[in-house]
Every structure is written in C-alpha cells, then in structure tokens.
Amino acid sequence: MNTTPTTTAALGGERADLLAELAMARAFLIGTVRGLSDAQAGERPTASALCLGGLLKHVASTEEAWMRFAVEGASAMSFTLPDGVTWDDLMAGTARQMPQWAIDRQREFAMQPGETLAAILDRYARVAARTEEVVASVEDLSRTHPLPEAPWNEPGAAHSVRRVLIHVIAETAQHAGHADILRESIDGQTST
C-alpha cells in the first residue's frame, strides 16, 4: 500500500501537512502486519478480542465513514435503532435486537472467514486514496456539519473537515500503538 499521499505536492500548506501526518500514522499501522500470514493477522494474542486484521478493517471503516461525513454530513453516519430499542438498552447490553450498524462494527474487529490480509490492505489503500480526493476537493477545511444523534456526541455539536481529519489521524495513531502490542505478542516483532 502506498501511504504517501499522491496529492500532497499539489496541495501544499495545511492540507499537505494533515495528509502527511495521516500517511505516517497509516505507515506505522501497516508496518505492524508486514510479513504476517492471514492466520497470524487473525490471531488474538492478548486478553482483548483485537486482532491485527480487525484493527486494519476498523481503521479503514472509521476513516471511510468520517470522509463520507466530511462530504455528506450527519446522514452519512446514521445510528438508527430498531423499533422499541432505546440507547439505554443498547448501552447496557440489554437490547432485544441489535442495530445492523452495531453488528457490522463488532464484525469489523475480527477477520471473517475468507478474508485475507492482502484484501484488507487493498481496501485500506482505496480508502486512503478517497481521503486524499476529499481533502483536495473540499473548498474549506472549516466547513462544518452537525454530528449525528448518538449518546457519545454532544447534542448540537458539529465538526469541521479539519477536526474530522485530526480525529482520523488520532484514531489511526492510537490503533497503531495497539497494533504494535499485538504484533509483539504474536512473534516478538514491532513496527519500529
């Protein structure tokens, strides 16, 4: 996967800096799976349910969702609940039915049967390329959208495209640290 933004040279300034920082965080994360088999990428070597392939899938999905938000607004991140299910039920783990978005989120943290590390990395490369397109094309990084309604979002809060990018960078860097621990637990290697 090419982690160097292709549009950075043409963008310059703040956009180039943000994309370069994101590319560096991606490179650290991707470095943790270098040389692993599909089976190793699916291992859960620590007390958590995390695996390296799942972390990559989660980071790609998160970046993809936030870039859709940057373009489309809150409608790109809907957290609809099934009829009769409340946020309290969902957060307490007592919901009689899980919403599909929650099921999908749980599944992205594991490698599913038939998934390969190569395919996961390929998808991540496509997500990264789309992020570069969004950052290059958005008129103003200060453009804001209201956040979708969810218990983890402050009512009435909004995020700018700039803040979305900073969030994606932080999320990627945080998970690169998790990935380093997982990789070291698998075979003693780290990405650094």
mmCIF file of C-alpha atoms in Angstrom:
data_model
loop_
_atom_site.group_PDB
_atom_site.id
_atom_site.type_symbol
_atom_site.label_atom_id
_atom_site.label_comp_id
_atom_site.label_asym_id
_atom_site.label_seq_id
_atom_site.Cartn_x
_atom_site.Cartn_y
_atom_site.Cartn_z
ATOM 1 C CA MET A 1 0.000 0.000 0.000
ATOM 2 C CA ASN A 2 1.310 3.405 -0.908
ATOM 3 C CA THR A 3 0.945 5.529 2.203
ATOM 4 C CA THR A 4 2.370 8.709 0.699
ATOM 5 C CA PRO A 5 -0.466 10.997 -0.378
ATOM 6 C CA THR A 6 -0.363 11.444 -4.137
ATOM 7 C CA THR A 7 -1.930 14.883 -3.963
ATOM 8 C CA THR A 8 0.273 16.362 -1.221
ATOM 9 C CA ALA A 9 2.677 18.162 -3.553
ATOM 10 C CA ALA A 10 -0.161 19.879 -5.374
ATOM 11 C CA LEU A 11 -1.973 20.849 -2.185
ATOM 12 C CA GLY A 12 0.724 22.436 -0.048
ATOM 13 C CA GLY A 13 0.134 24.086 3.316
ATOM 14 C CA GLU A 14 -2.217 22.762 5.942
ATOM 15 C CA ARG A 15 -3.849 20.139 3.755
ATOM 16 C CA ALA A 16 -0.485 18.650 2.821
ATOM 17 C CA ASP A 17 0.598 18.650 6.463
ATOM 18 C CA LEU A 18 -2.562 16.868 7.598
ATOM 19 C CA LEU A 19 -2.346 14.270 4.833
ATOM 20 C CA ALA A 20 1.353 13.687 5.521
ATOM 21 C CA GLU A 21 0.652 13.122 9.218
ATOM 22 C CA LEU A 22 -2.141 10.699 8.369
ATOM 23 C CA ALA A 23 0.133 8.874 5.903
ATOM 24 C CA MET A 24 2.763 8.490 8.612
ATOM 25 C CA ALA A 25 0.240 7.078 11.103
ATOM 26 C CA ARG A 26 -1.017 4.689 8.404
ATOM 27 C CA ALA A 27 2.545 3.571 7.638
ATOM 28 C CA PHE A 28 3.134 2.712 11.306
ATOM 29 C CA LEU A 29 -0.117 0.756 11.428
ATOM 30 C CA ILE A 30 0.553 -1.082 8.163
ATOM 31 C CA GLY A 31 4.098 -1.832 9.282
ATOM 32 C CA THR A 32 2.747 -3.987 12.081
ATOM 33 C CA VAL A 33 1.403 -6.589 9.624
ATOM 34 C CA ARG A 34 4.437 -6.766 7.332
ATOM 35 C CA GLY A 35 5.398 -10.398 6.790
ATOM 36 C CA LEU A 36 2.382 -11.900 8.565
ATOM 37 C CA SER A 37 0.184 -14.668 7.216
ATOM 38 C CA ASP A 38 -3.585 -14.345 7.086
ATOM 39 C CA ALA A 39 -3.802 -16.681 10.092
ATOM 40 C CA GLN A 40 -1.384 -14.541 12.108
ATOM 41 C CA ALA A 41 -3.292 -11.365 11.182
ATOM 42 C CA GLY A 42 -6.417 -13.001 12.622
ATOM 43 C CA GLU A 43 -4.807 -14.128 15.897
ATOM 44 C CA ARG A 44 -5.965 -12.618 19.185
ATOM 45 C CA PRO A 45 -2.762 -12.874 21.212
ATOM 46 C CA THR A 46 -3.777 -10.676 24.150
ATOM 47 C CA ALA A 47 -6.634 -10.622 26.655
ATOM 48 C CA SER A 48 -8.644 -8.373 24.317
ATOM 49 C CA ALA A 49 -10.619 -9.519 21.283
ATOM 50 C CA LEU A 50 -8.403 -7.424 18.985
ATOM 51 C CA CYS A 51 -6.507 -8.860 16.043
ATOM 52 C CA LEU A 52 -4.292 -7.029 13.562
ATOM 53 C CA GLY A 53 -6.528 -7.691 10.557
ATOM 54 C CA GLY A 54 -9.528 -6.470 12.534
ATOM 55 C CA LEU A 55 -7.748 -3.295 13.600
ATOM 56 C CA LEU A 56 -6.910 -2.521 9.978
ATOM 57 C CA LYS A 57 -10.531 -3.134 8.951
ATOM 58 C CA HIS A 58 -11.790 -0.914 11.789
ATOM 59 C CA VAL A 59 -9.416 1.945 10.975
ATOM 60 C CA ALA A 60 -10.318 1.779 7.278
ATOM 61 C CA SER A 61 -14.054 1.742 8.061
ATOM 62 C CA THR A 62 -13.694 4.616 10.503
ATOM 63 C CA GLU A 63 -11.724 6.744 8.043
ATOM 64 C CA GLU A 64 -14.195 5.937 5.269
ATOM 65 C CA ALA A 65 -17.178 6.909 7.447
ATOM 66 C CA TRP A 66 -15.608 10.189 8.534
ATOM 67 C CA MET A 67 -14.760 11.127 4.952
ATOM 68 C CA ARG A 68 -18.379 10.458 3.953
ATOM 69 C CA PHE A 69 -19.375 12.713 6.866
ATOM 70 C CA ALA A 70 -16.986 15.427 5.617
ATOM 71 C CA VAL A 71 -18.768 15.391 2.249
ATOM 72 C CA GLU A 72 -22.369 14.474 3.089
ATOM 73 C CA GLY A 73 -22.851 15.483 6.726
ATOM 74 C CA ALA A 74 -24.623 13.608 9.515
ATOM 75 C CA SER A 75 -26.731 11.496 7.148
ATOM 76 C CA ALA A 76 -23.558 9.585 6.247
ATOM 77 C CA MET A 77 -23.283 8.321 9.837
ATOM 78 C CA SER A 78 -26.762 7.271 10.849
ATOM 79 C CA PHE A 79 -27.130 5.377 14.123
ATOM 80 C CA THR A 80 -30.747 4.293 13.762
ATOM 81 C CA LEU A 81 -32.093 1.967 16.437
ATOM 82 C CA PRO A 82 -34.607 -0.837 15.820
ATOM 83 C CA ASP A 83 -38.189 -0.132 16.867
ATOM 84 C CA GLY A 84 -38.584 -0.479 20.623
ATOM 85 C CA VAL A 85 -34.838 -0.328 21.362
ATOM 86 C CA THR A 86 -33.512 2.621 23.353
ATOM 87 C CA TRP A 87 -29.981 3.920 23.712
ATOM 88 C CA ASP A 88 -30.084 2.859 27.377
ATOM 89 C CA ASP A 89 -30.924 -0.709 26.283
ATOM 90 C CA LEU A 90 -28.151 -0.728 23.722
ATOM 91 C CA MET A 91 -25.521 0.744 26.017
ATOM 92 C CA ALA A 92 -26.475 -1.666 28.841
ATOM 93 C CA GLY A 93 -26.304 -4.676 26.532
ATOM 94 C CA THR A 94 -29.975 -5.492 27.137
ATOM 95 C CA ALA A 95 -31.363 -4.531 23.707
ATOM 96 C CA ARG A 96 -33.722 -7.195 22.369
ATOM 97 C CA GLN A 97 -32.342 -6.524 18.889
ATOM 98 C CA MET A 98 -29.010 -5.084 17.839
ATOM 99 C CA PRO A 99 -28.969 -2.452 15.069
ATOM 100 C CA GLN A 100 -27.160 -3.561 11.913
ATOM 101 C CA TRP A 101 -24.543 -0.816 12.231
ATOM 102 C CA ALA A 102 -23.569 -2.180 15.686
ATOM 103 C CA ILE A 103 -23.349 -5.748 14.360
ATOM 104 C CA ASP A 104 -21.195 -4.553 11.449
ATOM 105 C CA ARG A 105 -18.919 -2.654 13.841
ATOM 106 C CA GLN A 106 -18.409 -5.744 16.028
ATOM 107 C CA ARG A 107 -17.611 -7.884 12.978
ATOM 108 C CA GLU A 108 -15.029 -5.453 11.651
ATOM 109 C CA PHE A 109 -12.761 -6.102 14.650
ATOM 110 C CA ALA A 110 -12.191 -9.720 13.558
ATOM 111 C CA MET A 111 -11.080 -11.361 10.373
ATOM 112 C CA GLN A 112 -14.074 -13.172 8.959
ATOM 113 C CA PRO A 113 -13.870 -16.495 7.114
ATOM 114 C CA GLY A 114 -12.443 -15.947 3.644
ATOM 115 C CA GLU A 115 -10.926 -12.545 4.414
ATOM 116 C CA THR A 116 -7.277 -12.065 3.578
ATOM 117 C CA LEU A 117 -4.743 -9.583 4.806
ATOM 118 C CA ALA A 118 -3.977 -8.616 1.209
ATOM 119 C CA ALA A 119 -7.631 -7.743 0.557
ATOM 120 C CA ILE A 120 -7.842 -5.761 3.799
ATOM 121 C CA LEU A 121 -4.725 -3.774 2.864
ATOM 122 C CA ASP A 122 -6.092 -3.205 -0.643
ATOM 123 C CA ARG A 123 -9.331 -1.797 0.773
ATOM 124 C CA TYR A 124 -7.356 0.430 3.139
ATOM 125 C CA ALA A 125 -5.376 1.770 0.150
ATOM 126 C CA ARG A 126 -8.628 2.627 -1.646
ATOM 127 C CA VAL A 127 -9.943 4.381 1.484
ATOM 128 C CA ALA A 128 -6.684 6.353 1.755
ATOM 129 C CA ALA A 129 -6.927 7.418 -1.886
ATOM 130 C CA ARG A 130 -10.525 8.570 -1.342
ATOM 131 C CA THR A 131 -9.446 10.587 1.702
ATOM 132 C CA GLU A 132 -6.876 12.384 -0.433
ATOM 133 C CA GLU A 133 -9.565 13.150 -3.030
ATOM 134 C CA VAL A 134 -11.893 14.544 -0.367
ATOM 135 C CA VAL A 135 -9.193 16.699 1.228
ATOM 136 C CA ALA A 136 -8.123 18.012 -2.177
ATOM 137 C CA SER A 137 -11.654 18.827 -3.302
ATOM 138 C CA VAL A 138 -13.347 20.281 -0.230
ATOM 139 C CA GLU A 139 -13.469 24.063 -0.562
ATOM 140 C CA ASP A 140 -12.762 24.933 3.055
ATOM 141 C CA LEU A 141 -11.386 22.785 5.890
ATOM 142 C CA SER A 142 -13.501 24.910 8.257
ATOM 143 C CA ARG A 143 -16.724 23.671 6.632
ATOM 144 C CA THR A 144 -18.819 22.049 9.353
ATOM 145 C CA HIS A 145 -21.626 19.548 9.637
ATOM 146 C CA PRO A 146 -23.718 18.755 12.702
ATOM 147 C CA LEU A 147 -22.798 15.421 14.271
ATOM 148 C CA PRO A 148 -25.399 12.635 14.116
ATOM 149 C CA GLU A 149 -27.505 12.000 17.179
ATOM 150 C CA ALA A 150 -25.810 9.435 19.401
ATOM 151 C CA PRO A 151 -25.047 9.266 23.131
ATOM 152 C CA TRP A 152 -21.330 9.772 22.515
ATOM 153 C CA ASN A 153 -21.921 13.034 20.616
ATOM 154 C CA GLU A 154 -22.757 16.211 22.488
ATOM 155 C CA PRO A 155 -26.227 17.405 21.437
ATOM 156 C CA GLY A 156 -25.958 20.114 18.794
ATOM 157 C CA ALA A 157 -22.214 19.590 18.246
ATOM 158 C CA ALA A 158 -20.656 19.996 14.813
ATOM 159 C CA HIS A 159 -17.281 19.035 13.337
ATOM 160 C CA SER A 160 -15.298 20.795 10.664
ATOM 161 C CA VAL A 161 -13.484 18.867 7.961
ATOM 162 C CA ARG A 162 -10.263 19.888 9.726
ATOM 163 C CA ARG A 163 -11.444 18.379 13.004
ATOM 164 C CA VAL A 164 -12.529 15.213 11.188
ATOM 165 C CA LEU A 165 -9.020 14.855 9.739
ATOM 166 C CA ILE A 166 -7.419 15.418 13.135
ATOM 167 C CA HIS A 167 -9.740 12.781 14.613
ATOM 168 C CA VAL A 168 -8.831 10.268 11.872
ATOM 169 C CA ILE A 169 -5.117 10.927 12.457
ATOM 170 C CA ALA A 170 -5.519 10.408 16.209
ATOM 171 C CA GLU A 171 -7.598 7.255 15.739
ATOM 172 C CA THR A 172 -5.049 5.793 13.317
ATOM 173 C CA ALA A 173 -2.103 6.614 15.590
ATOM 174 C CA GLN A 174 -3.870 5.171 18.640
ATOM 175 C CA HIS A 175 -4.587 1.919 16.845
ATOM 176 C CA ALA A 176 -1.021 1.749 15.507
ATOM 177 C CA GLY A 177 0.056 1.582 19.142
ATOM 178 C CA HIS A 178 -2.443 -1.198 19.828
ATOM 179 C CA ALA A 179 -1.197 -2.995 16.735
ATOM 180 C CA ASP A 180 2.420 -2.820 17.904
ATOM 181 C CA ILE A 181 1.456 -4.618 21.124
ATOM 182 C CA LEU A 182 -0.455 -7.275 19.192
ATOM 183 C CA ARG A 183 2.416 -7.843 16.758
ATOM 184 C CA GLU A 184 4.943 -8.140 19.562
ATOM 185 C CA SER A 185 2.662 -10.692 21.245
ATOM 186 C CA ILE A 186 2.461 -12.745 18.030
ATOM 187 C CA ASP A 187 6.140 -13.026 17.129
ATOM 188 C CA GLY A 188 8.183 -10.531 19.115
ATOM 189 C CA GLN A 189 8.380 -8.047 16.225
ATOM 190 C CA THR A 190 7.341 -4.389 16.342
ATOM 191 C CA SER A 191 6.838 -1.873 13.571
ATOM 192 C CA THR A 192 9.621 0.380 14.865
#
